[in-house]
Amino acid sequence: MSQGPAPRQLSDEALSALLGQQQFGTLATIKRSGQPHLTTMLYSWDPDTRTVRFSTTADRSKVGHLRRNPRATVHVQGGDVWSFAVAEGQAEVSEVTEVPGDAVGQELLAMLPEAERPEDPEAFLKQQVEERRVVIRLPVERLYGTALDV
């Protein structure tokens, strides 16, 4: 085996930028058995509050896992296979959006990138209620990752 370049730690700024550039990550929650549960998720990164947000439905396994044990991790691939960011923290699960336009519905709407906002926000908010959507918020307590300059 040859000695190649060693991985370099990414700065906090570079990690935040990586989270902001990507849209998909792998969310890890903890099953009742202690085994990890991994799910590929679309996410939204707020660098000001250092919070990763996910939209999901109230009946998903990950919601039950987080209500029982809020520890969660999200892994985000960088622009190549040699770089990544990992964000860890104690997740919070919102209440189900129950009325179109309520606080949770507005948060779900705000999570969409500007270019992907619906032409009819009222229809979007109604659909979120019908789907029994919640927001998973992951305030980041620890952020780390590396890159390998090949």
Short mmCIF file of C-alpha atoms in Angstrom, two decimals:
data_model
loop_
_atom_site.label_atom_id
_atom_site.label_comp_id
_atom_site.label_asym_id
_atom_site.label_seq_id
_atom_site.Cartn_x
_atom_site.Cartn_y
_atom_site.Cartn_z
CA MET A 1 0.00 0.00 0.00
CA SER A 2 1.42 3.39 -0.98
CA GLN A 3 1.61 6.43 1.23
CA GLY A 4 -0.63 9.11 -0.25
CA PRO A 5 -1.55 12.49 1.13
CA ALA A 6 -3.12 12.55 4.57
CA PRO A 7 -6.66 13.85 5.04
CA ARG A 8 -6.84 17.46 6.18
CA GLN A 9 -9.33 18.76 8.69
CA LEU A 10 -11.82 21.22 7.23
CA SER A 11 -12.25 24.55 8.99
CA ASP A 12 -15.58 25.46 10.53
CA GLU A 13 -16.17 27.89 7.65
CA ALA A 14 -15.43 25.22 5.04
CA LEU A 15 -17.71 22.74 6.80
CA SER A 16 -20.52 25.29 6.94
CA ALA A 17 -20.02 26.07 3.25
CA LEU A 18 -20.13 22.36 2.39
CA LEU A 19 -23.42 21.97 4.29
CA GLY A 20 -24.79 24.97 2.42
CA GLN A 21 -23.77 23.65 -0.99
CA GLN A 22 -25.35 20.23 -0.68
CA GLN A 23 -29.04 19.34 -0.44
CA PHE A 24 -28.91 15.68 0.56
CA GLY A 25 -27.38 14.03 3.59
CA THR A 26 -27.65 10.81 5.54
CA LEU A 27 -29.49 11.22 8.83
CA ALA A 28 -28.59 8.73 11.56
CA THR A 29 -30.99 8.11 14.44
CA ILE A 30 -30.92 5.38 17.07
CA LYS A 31 -33.36 2.47 17.03
CA ARG A 32 -34.77 1.00 20.24
CA SER A 33 -32.26 -1.89 19.82
CA GLY A 34 -29.36 0.59 19.78
CA GLN A 35 -28.65 -0.03 16.11
CA PRO A 36 -28.31 3.06 13.92
CA HIS A 37 -31.10 3.88 11.49
CA LEU A 38 -29.84 5.66 8.36
CA THR A 39 -32.00 7.65 5.97
CA THR A 40 -31.05 9.77 2.98
CA MET A 41 -32.78 13.12 3.50
CA LEU A 42 -33.21 16.42 1.75
CA TYR A 43 -32.18 19.10 4.24
CA SER A 44 -31.90 22.82 4.81
CA TRP A 45 -28.84 24.40 6.50
CA ASP A 46 -29.08 27.64 8.45
CA PRO A 47 -25.50 28.81 9.09
CA ASP A 48 -26.62 31.69 11.35
CA THR A 49 -28.31 29.40 13.88
CA ARG A 50 -26.14 26.37 12.97
CA THR A 51 -29.28 24.28 12.50
CA VAL A 52 -29.98 21.51 10.00
CA ARG A 53 -33.69 21.11 9.22
CA PHE A 54 -35.50 18.16 7.66
CA SER A 55 -39.11 17.77 6.55
CA THR A 56 -40.78 14.42 7.16
CA THR A 57 -44.13 12.94 8.07
CA ALA A 58 -45.17 12.26 11.66
CA ASP A 59 -45.49 8.50 11.13
CA ARG A 60 -41.89 7.86 10.03
CA SER A 61 -39.60 5.63 12.10
CA LYS A 62 -37.01 8.39 12.50
CA VAL A 63 -39.58 10.59 14.26
CA GLY A 64 -40.27 7.87 16.82
CA HIS A 65 -36.55 7.28 17.28
CA LEU A 66 -35.89 10.98 17.91
CA ARG A 67 -38.82 11.39 20.30
CA ARG A 68 -37.37 8.51 22.34
CA ASN A 69 -33.69 9.46 21.95
CA PRO A 70 -32.92 12.85 20.40
CA ARG A 71 -29.26 12.15 19.56
CA ALA A 72 -28.78 12.46 15.81
CA THR A 73 -26.03 12.83 13.24
CA VAL A 74 -26.09 13.89 9.63
CA HIS A 75 -23.33 12.99 7.15
CA VAL A 76 -22.98 15.11 4.02
CA GLN A 77 -20.77 14.15 1.09
CA GLY A 78 -18.53 16.86 -0.32
CA GLY A 79 -17.97 17.64 -3.96
CA ASP A 80 -15.86 14.51 -4.38
CA VAL A 81 -15.63 11.13 -2.67
CA TRP A 82 -12.75 12.34 -0.52
CA SER A 83 -14.52 15.09 1.42
CA PHE A 84 -17.38 15.13 3.90
CA ALA A 85 -18.98 16.98 6.80
CA VAL A 86 -20.65 15.49 9.87
CA ALA A 87 -23.02 17.44 12.14
CA GLU A 88 -24.07 16.07 15.53
CA GLY A 89 -26.57 17.26 18.08
CA GLN A 90 -29.80 16.74 19.98
CA ALA A 91 -32.69 16.88 17.51
CA GLU A 92 -36.07 18.45 18.16
CA VAL A 93 -39.22 17.29 16.41
CA SER A 94 -41.91 19.92 15.84
CA GLU A 95 -45.60 19.40 16.32
CA VAL A 96 -47.51 18.29 13.24
CA THR A 97 -48.64 21.15 11.03
CA GLU A 98 -52.42 21.18 11.57
CA VAL A 99 -53.69 24.39 9.98
CA PRO A 100 -52.43 25.66 6.62
CA GLY A 101 -50.13 28.57 7.37
CA ASP A 102 -49.44 27.73 11.02
CA ALA A 103 -45.92 28.20 12.41
CA VAL A 104 -44.74 24.71 11.40
CA GLY A 105 -46.16 25.13 7.90
CA GLN A 106 -44.40 28.48 7.54
CA GLU A 107 -41.16 26.88 8.68
CA LEU A 108 -41.60 24.11 6.08
CA LEU A 109 -42.19 26.74 3.40
CA ALA A 110 -39.14 28.73 4.50
CA MET A 111 -36.96 25.62 4.22
CA LEU A 112 -37.43 25.54 0.46
CA PRO A 113 -34.75 27.25 -1.61
CA GLU A 114 -36.03 30.50 -3.11
CA ALA A 115 -35.97 29.06 -6.65
CA GLU A 116 -38.13 26.11 -5.55
CA ARG A 117 -40.85 28.04 -3.72
CA PRO A 118 -44.30 27.07 -5.00
CA GLU A 119 -46.34 29.43 -7.13
CA ASP A 120 -49.31 28.67 -4.86
CA PRO A 121 -48.08 28.73 -1.25
CA GLU A 122 -51.58 28.07 0.10
CA ALA A 123 -51.79 24.78 -1.82
CA PHE A 124 -48.33 23.82 -0.54
CA LEU A 125 -49.31 24.57 3.07
CA LYS A 126 -52.55 22.58 2.70
CA GLN A 127 -50.60 19.63 1.32
CA GLN A 128 -48.21 19.75 4.30
CA VAL A 129 -51.22 19.48 6.66
CA GLU A 130 -52.67 16.57 4.65
CA GLU A 131 -49.32 14.75 4.79
CA ARG A 132 -49.01 15.40 8.56
CA ARG A 133 -45.59 17.01 8.12
CA VAL A 134 -43.19 17.86 10.93
CA VAL A 135 -39.82 19.61 11.02
CA ILE A 136 -36.81 17.87 12.51
CA ARG A 137 -34.40 20.53 13.79
CA LEU A 138 -30.83 19.54 14.52
CA PRO A 139 -28.99 22.33 16.35
CA VAL A 140 -25.36 21.45 15.64
CA GLU A 141 -23.26 20.85 18.75
CA ARG A 142 -20.31 19.32 16.92
CA LEU A 143 -19.27 19.80 13.30
CA TYR A 144 -16.32 17.99 11.75
CA GLY A 145 -15.06 16.64 8.47
CA THR A 146 -12.09 16.18 6.24
CA ALA A 147 -10.90 16.46 2.66
CA LEU A 148 -8.21 14.54 0.88
CA ASP A 149 -6.23 16.50 -1.68
CA VAL A 150 -5.53 13.93 -4.39
#
